[in-house]
Amino acid sequence: IVIMHARDTVLPDDLPMFGAEAPPAASYNFDSYREAADAYEREYIQRKLAEAEGNISRTAELMNIDRSHLYRRMKALGLQRPPENGT
């Protein structure tokens, strides 16, 4: 889980209700273009992973990129590889 917040401490009132849609990355105030681009890409990959039910090959296919590139971007963005079925 990645939590983006303006302060160092996240309080219970800062968290969305269960099942609530998170605000888009565009609604955050970033200090640099790189931070904003990374936040957008992280959010995009997470949405595609959810759409593909955690299947990396299918996610890469949906994104029209090589699976190896998806793995590299996930690592660079601090995203965890989804657990395989049955583990």
PDB file of C-alpha atoms in Angstrom, residues 54 80-87:
ATOM      1  CA  GLY A  54      -2.365  -9.056 -10.340  1.00  0.00           C
ATOM      2  CA  GLN A  80       5.629  -4.839  -4.782  1.00  0.00           C
ATOM      3  CA  ARG A  81       5.108  -7.765  -7.112  1.00  0.00           C
ATOM      4  CA  PRO A  82       1.672  -9.268  -6.418  1.00  0.00           C
ATOM      5  CA  PRO A  83       1.788 -12.690  -4.715  1.00  0.00           C
ATOM      6  CA  GLU A  84       1.269 -15.662  -7.005  1.00  0.00           C
ATOM      7  CA  ASN A  85      -1.969 -17.624  -6.675  1.00  0.00           C
ATOM      8  CA  GLY A  86      -1.863 -20.104  -3.825  1.00  0.00           C
ATOM      9  CA  THR A  87       0.991 -18.455  -1.915  1.00  0.00           C
TER      10      THR A  87
END
